[in-house]
Short mmCIF file of C-alpha atoms in Angstrom, two decimals:
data_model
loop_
_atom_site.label_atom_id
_atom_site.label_comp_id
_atom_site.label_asym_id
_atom_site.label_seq_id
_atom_site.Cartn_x
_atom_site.Cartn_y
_atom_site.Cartn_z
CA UNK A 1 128.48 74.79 13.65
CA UNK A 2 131.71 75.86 13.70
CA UNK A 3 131.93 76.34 17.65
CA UNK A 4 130.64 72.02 17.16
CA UNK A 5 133.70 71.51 14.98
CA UNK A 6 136.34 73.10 17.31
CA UNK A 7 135.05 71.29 20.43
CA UNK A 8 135.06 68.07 18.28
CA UNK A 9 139.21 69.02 17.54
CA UNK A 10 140.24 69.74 21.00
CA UNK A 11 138.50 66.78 21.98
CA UNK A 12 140.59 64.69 19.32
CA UNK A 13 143.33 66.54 20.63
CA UNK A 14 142.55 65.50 24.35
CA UNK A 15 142.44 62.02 23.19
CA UNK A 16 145.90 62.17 21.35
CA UNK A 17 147.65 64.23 23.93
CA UNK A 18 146.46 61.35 26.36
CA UNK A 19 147.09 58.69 24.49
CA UNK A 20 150.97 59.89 23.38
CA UNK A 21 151.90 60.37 26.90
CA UNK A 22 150.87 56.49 27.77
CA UNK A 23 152.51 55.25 24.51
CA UNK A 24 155.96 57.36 25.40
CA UNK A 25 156.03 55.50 29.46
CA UNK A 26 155.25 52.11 27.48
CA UNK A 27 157.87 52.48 24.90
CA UNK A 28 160.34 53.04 27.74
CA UNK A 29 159.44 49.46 28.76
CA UNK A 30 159.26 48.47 25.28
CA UNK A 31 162.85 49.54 24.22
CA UNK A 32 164.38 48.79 27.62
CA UNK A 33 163.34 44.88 27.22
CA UNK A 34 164.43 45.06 23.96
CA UNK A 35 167.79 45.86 24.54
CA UNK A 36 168.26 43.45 27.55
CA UNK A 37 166.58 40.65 25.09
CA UNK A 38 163.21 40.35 27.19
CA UNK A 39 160.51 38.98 25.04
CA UNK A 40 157.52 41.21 24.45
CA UNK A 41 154.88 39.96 24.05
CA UNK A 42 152.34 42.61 23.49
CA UNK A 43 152.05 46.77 23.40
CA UNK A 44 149.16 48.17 23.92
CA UNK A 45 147.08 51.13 25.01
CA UNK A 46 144.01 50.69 27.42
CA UNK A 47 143.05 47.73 29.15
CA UNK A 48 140.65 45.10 28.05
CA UNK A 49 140.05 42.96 24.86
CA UNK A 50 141.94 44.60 22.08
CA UNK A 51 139.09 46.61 19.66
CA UNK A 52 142.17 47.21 17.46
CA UNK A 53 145.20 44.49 16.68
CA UNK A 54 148.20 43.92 14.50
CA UNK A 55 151.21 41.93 15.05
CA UNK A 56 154.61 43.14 13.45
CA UNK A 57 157.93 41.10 14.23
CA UNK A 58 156.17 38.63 16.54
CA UNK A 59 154.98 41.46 19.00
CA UNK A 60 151.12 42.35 18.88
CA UNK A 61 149.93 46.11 18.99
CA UNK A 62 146.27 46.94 19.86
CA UNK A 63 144.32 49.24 21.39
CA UNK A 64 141.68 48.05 24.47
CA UNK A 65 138.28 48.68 24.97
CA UNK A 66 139.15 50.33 28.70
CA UNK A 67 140.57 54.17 28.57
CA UNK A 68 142.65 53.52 31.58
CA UNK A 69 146.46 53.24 30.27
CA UNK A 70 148.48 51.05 28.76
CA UNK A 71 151.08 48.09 29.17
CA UNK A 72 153.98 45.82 27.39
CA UNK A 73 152.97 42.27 28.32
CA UNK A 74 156.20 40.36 29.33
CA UNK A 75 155.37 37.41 30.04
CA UNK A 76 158.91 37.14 31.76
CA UNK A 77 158.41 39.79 34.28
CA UNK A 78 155.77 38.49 36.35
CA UNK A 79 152.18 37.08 36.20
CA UNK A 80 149.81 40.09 34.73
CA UNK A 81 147.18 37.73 32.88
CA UNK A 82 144.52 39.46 35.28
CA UNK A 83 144.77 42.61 33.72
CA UNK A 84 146.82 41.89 30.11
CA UNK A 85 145.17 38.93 29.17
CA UNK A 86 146.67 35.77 28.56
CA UNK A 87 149.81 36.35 26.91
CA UNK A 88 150.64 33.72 24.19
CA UNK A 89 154.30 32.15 25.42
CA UNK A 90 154.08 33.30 28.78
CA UNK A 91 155.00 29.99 30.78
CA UNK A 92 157.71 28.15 27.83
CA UNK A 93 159.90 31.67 28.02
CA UNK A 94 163.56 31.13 29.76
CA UNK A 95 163.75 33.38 33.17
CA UNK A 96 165.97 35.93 33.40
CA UNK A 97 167.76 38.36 35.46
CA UNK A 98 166.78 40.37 38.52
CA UNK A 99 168.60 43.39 37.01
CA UNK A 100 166.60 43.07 33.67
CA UNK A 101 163.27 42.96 35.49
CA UNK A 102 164.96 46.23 37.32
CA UNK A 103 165.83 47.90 34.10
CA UNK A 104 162.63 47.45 32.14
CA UNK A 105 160.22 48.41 35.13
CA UNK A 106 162.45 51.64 35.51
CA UNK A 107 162.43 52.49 32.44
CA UNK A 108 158.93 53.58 32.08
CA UNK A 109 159.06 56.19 34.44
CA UNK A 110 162.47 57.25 33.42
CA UNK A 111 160.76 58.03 29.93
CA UNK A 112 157.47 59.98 31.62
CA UNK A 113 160.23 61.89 33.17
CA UNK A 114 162.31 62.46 29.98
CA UNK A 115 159.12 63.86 28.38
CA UNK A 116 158.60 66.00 31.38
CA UNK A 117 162.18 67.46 31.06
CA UNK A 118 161.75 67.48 27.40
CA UNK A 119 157.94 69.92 27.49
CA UNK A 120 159.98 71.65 29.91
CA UNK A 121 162.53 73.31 27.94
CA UNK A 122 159.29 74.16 25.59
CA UNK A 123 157.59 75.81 28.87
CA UNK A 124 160.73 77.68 29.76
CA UNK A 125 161.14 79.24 26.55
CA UNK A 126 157.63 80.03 25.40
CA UNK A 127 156.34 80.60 28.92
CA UNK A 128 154.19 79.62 31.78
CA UNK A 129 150.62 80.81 32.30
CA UNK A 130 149.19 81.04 35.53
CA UNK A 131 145.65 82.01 36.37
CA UNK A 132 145.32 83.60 39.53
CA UNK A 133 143.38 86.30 41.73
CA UNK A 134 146.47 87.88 42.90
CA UNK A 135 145.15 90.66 45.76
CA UNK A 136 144.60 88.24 49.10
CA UNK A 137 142.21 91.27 50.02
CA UNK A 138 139.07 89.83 51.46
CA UNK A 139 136.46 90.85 49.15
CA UNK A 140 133.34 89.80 50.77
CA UNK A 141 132.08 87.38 54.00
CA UNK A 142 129.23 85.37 53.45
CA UNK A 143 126.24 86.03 55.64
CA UNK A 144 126.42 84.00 59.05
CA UNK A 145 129.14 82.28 57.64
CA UNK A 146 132.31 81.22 60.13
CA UNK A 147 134.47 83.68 58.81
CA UNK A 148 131.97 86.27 59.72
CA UNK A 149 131.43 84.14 63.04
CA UNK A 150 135.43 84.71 63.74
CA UNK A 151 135.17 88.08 63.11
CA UNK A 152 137.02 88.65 59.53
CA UNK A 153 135.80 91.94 57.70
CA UNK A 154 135.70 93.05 53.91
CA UNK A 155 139.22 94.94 53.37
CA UNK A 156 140.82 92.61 55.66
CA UNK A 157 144.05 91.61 53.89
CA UNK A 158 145.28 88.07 54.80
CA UNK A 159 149.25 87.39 54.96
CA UNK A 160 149.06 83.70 56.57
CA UNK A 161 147.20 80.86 56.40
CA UNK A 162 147.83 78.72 59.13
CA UNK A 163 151.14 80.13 59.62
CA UNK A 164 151.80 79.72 56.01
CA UNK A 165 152.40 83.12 54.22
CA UNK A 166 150.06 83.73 51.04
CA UNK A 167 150.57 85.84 47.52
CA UNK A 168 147.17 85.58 46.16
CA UNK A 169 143.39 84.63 46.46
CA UNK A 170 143.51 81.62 44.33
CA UNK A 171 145.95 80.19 41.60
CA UNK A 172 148.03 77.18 43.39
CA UNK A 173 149.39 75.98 47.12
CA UNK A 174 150.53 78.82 48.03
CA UNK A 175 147.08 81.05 48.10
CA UNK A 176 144.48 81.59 50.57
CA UNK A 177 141.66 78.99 48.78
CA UNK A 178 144.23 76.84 48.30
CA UNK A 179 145.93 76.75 52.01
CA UNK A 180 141.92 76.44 53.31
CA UNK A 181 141.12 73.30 51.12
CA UNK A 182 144.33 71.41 52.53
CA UNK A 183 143.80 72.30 56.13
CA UNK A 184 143.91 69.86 58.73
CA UNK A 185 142.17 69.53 61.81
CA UNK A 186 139.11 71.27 63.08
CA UNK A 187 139.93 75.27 62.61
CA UNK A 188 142.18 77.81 60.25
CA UNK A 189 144.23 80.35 61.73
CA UNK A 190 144.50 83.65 59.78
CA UNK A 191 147.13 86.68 60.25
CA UNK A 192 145.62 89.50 59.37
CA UNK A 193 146.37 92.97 58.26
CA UNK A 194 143.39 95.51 58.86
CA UNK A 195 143.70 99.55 58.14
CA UNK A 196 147.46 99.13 57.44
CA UNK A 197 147.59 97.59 60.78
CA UNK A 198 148.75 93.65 61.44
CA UNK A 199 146.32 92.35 64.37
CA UNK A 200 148.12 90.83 67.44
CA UNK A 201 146.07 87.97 67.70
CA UNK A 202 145.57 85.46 65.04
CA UNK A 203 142.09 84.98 63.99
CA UNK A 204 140.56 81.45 64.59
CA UNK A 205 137.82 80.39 62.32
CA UNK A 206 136.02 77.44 61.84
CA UNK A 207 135.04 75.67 58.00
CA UNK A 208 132.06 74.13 56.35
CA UNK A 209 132.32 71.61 53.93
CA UNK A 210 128.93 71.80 51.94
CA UNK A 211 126.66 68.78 51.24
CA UNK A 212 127.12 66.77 47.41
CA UNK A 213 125.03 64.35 45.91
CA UNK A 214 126.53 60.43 46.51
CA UNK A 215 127.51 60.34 43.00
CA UNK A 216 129.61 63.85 43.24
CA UNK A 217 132.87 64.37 45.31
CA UNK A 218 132.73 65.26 48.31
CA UNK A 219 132.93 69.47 48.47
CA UNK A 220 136.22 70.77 49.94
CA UNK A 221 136.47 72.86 53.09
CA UNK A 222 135.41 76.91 52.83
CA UNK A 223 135.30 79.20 55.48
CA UNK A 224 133.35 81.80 53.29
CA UNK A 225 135.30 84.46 52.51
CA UNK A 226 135.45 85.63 48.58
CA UNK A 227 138.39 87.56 46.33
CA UNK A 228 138.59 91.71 45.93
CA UNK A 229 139.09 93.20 42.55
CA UNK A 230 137.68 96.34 40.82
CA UNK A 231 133.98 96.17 40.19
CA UNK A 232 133.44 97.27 36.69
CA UNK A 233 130.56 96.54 34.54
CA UNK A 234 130.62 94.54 31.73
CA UNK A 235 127.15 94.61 30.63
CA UNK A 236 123.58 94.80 31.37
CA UNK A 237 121.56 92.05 32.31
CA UNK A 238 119.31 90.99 29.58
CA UNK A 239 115.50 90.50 30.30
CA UNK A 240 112.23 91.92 30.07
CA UNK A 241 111.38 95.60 31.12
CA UNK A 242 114.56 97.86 32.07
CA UNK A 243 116.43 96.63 35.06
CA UNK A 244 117.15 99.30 37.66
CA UNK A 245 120.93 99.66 36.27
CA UNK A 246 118.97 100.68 32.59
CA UNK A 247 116.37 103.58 34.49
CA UNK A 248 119.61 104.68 36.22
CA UNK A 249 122.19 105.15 33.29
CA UNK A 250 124.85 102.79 34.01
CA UNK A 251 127.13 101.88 31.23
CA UNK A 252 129.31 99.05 30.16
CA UNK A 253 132.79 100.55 31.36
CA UNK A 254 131.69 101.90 34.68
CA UNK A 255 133.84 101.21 37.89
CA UNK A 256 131.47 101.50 41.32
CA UNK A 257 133.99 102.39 43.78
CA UNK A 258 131.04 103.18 46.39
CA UNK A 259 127.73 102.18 47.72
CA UNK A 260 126.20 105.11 49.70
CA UNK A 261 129.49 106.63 50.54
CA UNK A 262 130.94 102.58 52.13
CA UNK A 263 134.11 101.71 49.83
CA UNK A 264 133.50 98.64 47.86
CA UNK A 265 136.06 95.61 48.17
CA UNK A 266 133.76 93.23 45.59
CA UNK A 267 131.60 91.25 44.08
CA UNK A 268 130.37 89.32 47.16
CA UNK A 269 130.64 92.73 49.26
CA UNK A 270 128.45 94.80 46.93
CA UNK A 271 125.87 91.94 46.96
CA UNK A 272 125.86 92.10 50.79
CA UNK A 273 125.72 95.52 51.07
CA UNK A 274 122.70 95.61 48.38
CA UNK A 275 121.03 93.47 50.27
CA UNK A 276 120.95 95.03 53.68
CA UNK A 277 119.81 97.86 52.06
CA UNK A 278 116.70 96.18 50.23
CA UNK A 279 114.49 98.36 48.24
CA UNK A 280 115.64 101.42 49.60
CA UNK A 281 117.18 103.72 47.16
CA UNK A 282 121.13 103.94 47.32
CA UNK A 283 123.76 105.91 46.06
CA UNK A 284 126.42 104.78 43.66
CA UNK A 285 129.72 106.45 43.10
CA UNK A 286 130.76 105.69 39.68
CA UNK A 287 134.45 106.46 37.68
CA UNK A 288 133.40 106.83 34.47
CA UNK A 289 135.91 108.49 31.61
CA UNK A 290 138.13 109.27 34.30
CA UNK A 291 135.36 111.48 35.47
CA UNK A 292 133.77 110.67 39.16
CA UNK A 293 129.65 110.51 39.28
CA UNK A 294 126.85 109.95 42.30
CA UNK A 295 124.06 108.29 40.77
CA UNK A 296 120.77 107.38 42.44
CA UNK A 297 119.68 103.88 42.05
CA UNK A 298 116.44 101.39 43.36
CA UNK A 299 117.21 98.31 43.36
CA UNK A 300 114.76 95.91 42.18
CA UNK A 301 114.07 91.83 43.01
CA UNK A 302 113.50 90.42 39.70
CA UNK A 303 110.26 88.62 39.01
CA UNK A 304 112.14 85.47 37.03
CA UNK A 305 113.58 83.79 38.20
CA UNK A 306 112.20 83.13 41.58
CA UNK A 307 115.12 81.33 42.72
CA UNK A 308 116.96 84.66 43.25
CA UNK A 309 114.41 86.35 45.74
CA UNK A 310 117.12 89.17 46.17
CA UNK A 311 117.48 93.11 45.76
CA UNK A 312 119.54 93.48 42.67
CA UNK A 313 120.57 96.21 39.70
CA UNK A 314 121.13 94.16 36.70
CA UNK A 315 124.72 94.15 36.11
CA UNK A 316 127.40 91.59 34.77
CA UNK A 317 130.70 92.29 35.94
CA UNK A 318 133.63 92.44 33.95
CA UNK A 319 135.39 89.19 36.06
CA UNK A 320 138.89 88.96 33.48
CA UNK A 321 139.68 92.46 35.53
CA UNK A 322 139.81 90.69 38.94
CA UNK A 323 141.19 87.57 37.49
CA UNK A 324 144.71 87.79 36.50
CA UNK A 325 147.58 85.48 33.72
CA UNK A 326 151.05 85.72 35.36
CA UNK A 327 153.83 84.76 32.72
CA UNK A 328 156.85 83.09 33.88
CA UNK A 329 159.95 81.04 32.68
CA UNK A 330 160.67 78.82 35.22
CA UNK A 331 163.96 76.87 34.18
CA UNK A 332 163.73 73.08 33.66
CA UNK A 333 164.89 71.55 36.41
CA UNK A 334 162.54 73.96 38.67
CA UNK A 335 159.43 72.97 37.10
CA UNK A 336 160.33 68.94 37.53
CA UNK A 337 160.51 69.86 41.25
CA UNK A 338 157.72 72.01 41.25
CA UNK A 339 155.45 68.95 39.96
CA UNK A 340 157.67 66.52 42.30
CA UNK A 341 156.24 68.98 45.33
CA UNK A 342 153.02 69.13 44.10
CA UNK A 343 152.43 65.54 43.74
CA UNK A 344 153.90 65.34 47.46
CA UNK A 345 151.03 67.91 48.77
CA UNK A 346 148.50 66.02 47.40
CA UNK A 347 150.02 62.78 48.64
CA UNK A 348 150.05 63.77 51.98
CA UNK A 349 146.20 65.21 52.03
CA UNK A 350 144.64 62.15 50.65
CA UNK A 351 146.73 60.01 53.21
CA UNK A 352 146.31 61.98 56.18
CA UNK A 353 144.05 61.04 58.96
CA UNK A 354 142.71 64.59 59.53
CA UNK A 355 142.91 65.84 56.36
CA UNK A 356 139.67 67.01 54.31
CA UNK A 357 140.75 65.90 51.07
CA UNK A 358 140.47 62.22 50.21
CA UNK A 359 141.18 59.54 47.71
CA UNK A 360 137.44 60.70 45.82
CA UNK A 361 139.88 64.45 45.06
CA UNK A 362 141.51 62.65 42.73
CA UNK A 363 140.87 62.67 39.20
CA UNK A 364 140.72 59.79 36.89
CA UNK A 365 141.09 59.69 32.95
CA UNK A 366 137.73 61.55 32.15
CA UNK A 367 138.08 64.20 34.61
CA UNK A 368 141.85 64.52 33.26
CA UNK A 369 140.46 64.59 30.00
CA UNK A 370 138.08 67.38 31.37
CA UNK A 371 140.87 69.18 32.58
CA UNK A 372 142.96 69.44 29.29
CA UNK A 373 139.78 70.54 27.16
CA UNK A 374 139.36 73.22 29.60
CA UNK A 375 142.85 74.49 29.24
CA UNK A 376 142.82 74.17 25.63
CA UNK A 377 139.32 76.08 25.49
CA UNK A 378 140.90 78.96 27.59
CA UNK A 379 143.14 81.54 26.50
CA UNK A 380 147.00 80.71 26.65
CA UNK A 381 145.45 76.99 26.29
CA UNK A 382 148.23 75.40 24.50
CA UNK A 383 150.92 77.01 26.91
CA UNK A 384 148.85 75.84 29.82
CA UNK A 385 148.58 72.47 28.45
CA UNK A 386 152.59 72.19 28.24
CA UNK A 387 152.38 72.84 31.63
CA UNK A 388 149.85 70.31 32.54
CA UNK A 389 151.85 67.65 30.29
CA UNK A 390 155.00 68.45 32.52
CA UNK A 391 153.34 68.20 35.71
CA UNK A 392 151.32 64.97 34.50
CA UNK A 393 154.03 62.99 33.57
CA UNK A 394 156.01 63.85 36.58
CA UNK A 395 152.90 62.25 38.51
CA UNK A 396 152.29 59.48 36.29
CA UNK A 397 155.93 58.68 36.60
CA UNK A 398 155.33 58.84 41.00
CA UNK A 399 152.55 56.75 41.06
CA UNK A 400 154.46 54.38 38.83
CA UNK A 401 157.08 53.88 41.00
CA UNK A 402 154.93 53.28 44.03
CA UNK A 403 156.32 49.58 45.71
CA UNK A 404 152.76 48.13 44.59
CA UNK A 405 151.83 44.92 42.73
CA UNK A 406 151.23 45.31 39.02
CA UNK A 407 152.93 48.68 38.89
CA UNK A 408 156.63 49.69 38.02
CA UNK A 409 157.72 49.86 41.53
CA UNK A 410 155.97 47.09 42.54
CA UNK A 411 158.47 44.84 40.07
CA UNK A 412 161.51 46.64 40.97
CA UNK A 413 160.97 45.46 44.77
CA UNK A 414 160.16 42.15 43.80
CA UNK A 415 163.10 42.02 41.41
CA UNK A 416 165.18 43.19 44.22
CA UNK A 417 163.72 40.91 46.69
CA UNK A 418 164.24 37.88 43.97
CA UNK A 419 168.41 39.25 44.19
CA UNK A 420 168.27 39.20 48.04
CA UNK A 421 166.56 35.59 48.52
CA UNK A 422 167.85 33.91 45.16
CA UNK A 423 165.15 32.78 43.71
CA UNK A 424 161.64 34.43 42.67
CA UNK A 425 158.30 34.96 44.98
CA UNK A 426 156.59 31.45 44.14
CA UNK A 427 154.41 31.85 40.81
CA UNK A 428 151.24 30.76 41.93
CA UNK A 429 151.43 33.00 44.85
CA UNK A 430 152.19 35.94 42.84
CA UNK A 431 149.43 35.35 41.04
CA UNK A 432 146.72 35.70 42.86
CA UNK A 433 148.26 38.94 44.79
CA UNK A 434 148.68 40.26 41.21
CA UNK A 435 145.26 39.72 40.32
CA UNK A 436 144.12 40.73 43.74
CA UNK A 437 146.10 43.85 43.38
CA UNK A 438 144.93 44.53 39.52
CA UNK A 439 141.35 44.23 40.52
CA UNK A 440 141.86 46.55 43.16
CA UNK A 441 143.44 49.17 40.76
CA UNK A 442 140.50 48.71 38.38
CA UNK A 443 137.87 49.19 40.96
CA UNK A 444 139.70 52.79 42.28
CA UNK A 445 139.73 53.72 38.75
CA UNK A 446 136.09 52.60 38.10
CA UNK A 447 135.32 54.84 41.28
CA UNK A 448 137.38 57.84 40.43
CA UNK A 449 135.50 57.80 37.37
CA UNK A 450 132.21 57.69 38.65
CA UNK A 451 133.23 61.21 40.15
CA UNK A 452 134.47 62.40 37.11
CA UNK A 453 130.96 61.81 35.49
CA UNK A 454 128.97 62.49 38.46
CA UNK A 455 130.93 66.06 38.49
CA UNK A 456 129.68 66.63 35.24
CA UNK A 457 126.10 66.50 36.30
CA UNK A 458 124.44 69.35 37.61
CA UNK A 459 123.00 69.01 41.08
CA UNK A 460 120.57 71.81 40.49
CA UNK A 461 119.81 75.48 39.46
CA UNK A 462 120.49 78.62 40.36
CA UNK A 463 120.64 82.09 38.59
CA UNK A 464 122.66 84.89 38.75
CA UNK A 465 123.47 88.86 37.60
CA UNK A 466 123.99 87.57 34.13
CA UNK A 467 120.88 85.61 34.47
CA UNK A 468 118.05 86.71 31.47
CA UNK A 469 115.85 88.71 34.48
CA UNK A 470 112.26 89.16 34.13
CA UNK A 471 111.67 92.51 36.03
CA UNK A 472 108.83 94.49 37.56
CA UNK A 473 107.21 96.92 34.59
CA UNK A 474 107.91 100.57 35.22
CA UNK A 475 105.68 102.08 37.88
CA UNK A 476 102.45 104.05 36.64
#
């Protein structure tokens, strides 16, 4: 019960975290118009007929029935009917000035980027967590897999990815998985470093980009390689019978260092090797207290569940000592332009035509939503969170200024263009490429959303080390 009541907070939390940062972009807009005396009409967050409405000083506040942002209706600006509703004075309002129309569509991105600056100093002070595998070791190749095609090893350490140096596994742009899912063309290139030795040739390898259901996104581009780390156990599988890790005296605490005398790199590498051994029985070398054992071991393939149909010993490994937090305090101004380069990565690999990553990547409000309650959930979660609000509103304020209809930027250029010609685009016209344009922006997020949802449901089963195993009975 009380796990039910903390999910049910951070979820509240979620909702108000998302809902502050729309409010603080529209009450740049908001204030801006009021100090250049633009009528507002309306303020509200989400789209849609308001389920929620008061009006205070001849402005109405509501809240909409669609969780997709927010908006000051001005009637004064330009035609947004198709996506505000009919605004009440709209067409009996006195124009006014180019530069007004400038200063109120800026300011809403100008705020997103004061709050930015603002969770910033926060983030620089208290600190900012990263999650990250931090050897670039390879710790396993998958079976017939095209990094085993090109020839890449266990132990291999990787220094560039496509000519791009690397300081970790995983963790952001500039590690391995990272570098692999943005790739474009047909291959990845890989500088290696094998027995203290860098190779002279590059390694070429090829990718595979697994199959998803229609309603999932599409997978991203692996080459199948996995991270190193220390293999210590955690626990022993649950199940029925003992599990060949039980009959052999393993304990919670022990590191395997070896499997019949080959140095372990991994989890993935330790499976392999298992398995090419099969039933036979192997030899484990074990640190345990400092002190270093040989035990004898069988592996066994579990009865239940069928699914796994491999050799295996039983053993959940202790993952949060592969998996690193690295603190830092970047200053201010460093993590605006971190977020401004991030934004520009993932600009250019949904918009290039041979990228792997496309517009379906993105994530919409649920899978944002998803995304916070994760962070929150995990340890650190409210420092990683001030991080994520930094880096959002530095996007939301991007995307905002983007020279398209019915967003920020999209006024500014036709405020500008209204300075250049005289006189505004003609109403009518306007309107329709308005609606055409807010229809358009609906329909993305209705699809993006689709993914966040269809993400969420599971495409099937599979079972694991940790798995409650059903195992042969003892032999007679």
């Amino acid at each position: 019960m009380g796990e039910f009541f903390l999910a049910a907070l951070l979820i509240l939390v979620v909702i108000a975290l998302f809902n502050f940062i729309i409010f603080f972009h529209e009450l740049g807009h908001f204030l801006a118009a009021r100090w250049r005396g633009v009528h507002v009409d309306r303020f509200q967050i989400w789209f849609g007929k308001p389920i929620w409405k008061k009006e205070h000083n001849g402005v109405q506040y509501g809240l909409g029935w669609l969780p997709f942002g927010g908006f000051v209706a001005l009637p004064q600006m330009a035609p947004m009917e198709s996506i505000e509703g009919e605004n009440s004075e709209g067409r009996n309002l006195p124009k006014i000035k180019p530069l007004d129309k400038i200063i109120v569509a800026f300011a809403g991105p100008l705020f997103s980027l004061l709050l930015a600056l603002l969770t910033s100093l926060i983030v620089w002070q208290a600190g900012k967590p990263t999650d990250a595998i931090v050897s670039t070791v390879v710790g396993g190749v998958v079976k017939d897999s095209p990094a085993e095609k090109a020839g890449i090893l266990p132990g291999d350490k990787i220094l560039e990815v496509n000519g791009e140096p690397v300081i970790w596994f995983a963790g952001d742009f500039e590690a391995i998985t990272e570098r692999i899912m943005l790739n474009e063309g047909d291959t990845v290139s890989f500088k290696i470093e094998r027995d203290g030795k860098v190779l002279d040739e590059e390694i070429i390898s090829k990718f595979e980009i697994a199959e998803t259901p229609f309603y999932q996104r599409r997978a991203l581009p692996k080459v199948g390689i996995s991270y190193s780390g220390p293999l210590i156990v955690k626990a022993l599988s649950e199940g029925e019978n003992e599990s060949p890790a039980d009959r052999a005296g393993i304990e919670a605490g022990d590191q395997i260092t070896e499997l019949d005398g080959e140095a372990i790199y991994g989890p993935m590498h330790f499976s392999s090797l298992l398995e090419k051994k099969g039933s036979a029985e192997v030899m484990l070398t074990v640190l345990r207290s400092g002190e270093t054992l040989k035990i004898p071991i069988t592996p066994l393939v579990p009865v239940e569940p069928k699914s796994l149909g491999r050799p295996m010993l039983g053993i959940v490994w202790d993952m949060d000592k592969i998996f690193s937090t690295i603190f830092t305090n970047p200053l201010p101004f460093e993590q605006i332009g971190d977020s401004f380069n991030n934004m520009a990565v993932t600009l250019k690999a949904v918009t290039s035509s041979t990228s792997n990553v496309g517009v379906d990547q993105l994530a919409g409000p649920v899978g944002i939503a998803k995304a916070k309650f994760q962070l929150l959930s995990s340890p650190n979660g409210w420092l990683k969170v001030l991080w994520f609000f930094v880096f959002f509103n530095v996007n939301l304020a991007v995307l905002n200024m983007l020279p398209l209809p019915v967003l920020d930027g999209g006024h500014i250029v036709l405020a500008i263009g209204e300075l250049i010609f005289r006189r505004p685009m003609e109403g009518r016209v306007l309107e329709v490429v308005q609606t055409v344009f807010a229809l358009t922006l609906i329909s993305f997020m209705l699809f993006i959303t689709t993914k966040d949802i269809g993400d969420s449901i599971p495409s099937g089963s599979s079972g694991g080390e940790d798995a409650k195993l059903v195992w042969p009975p003892p032999a007679e």
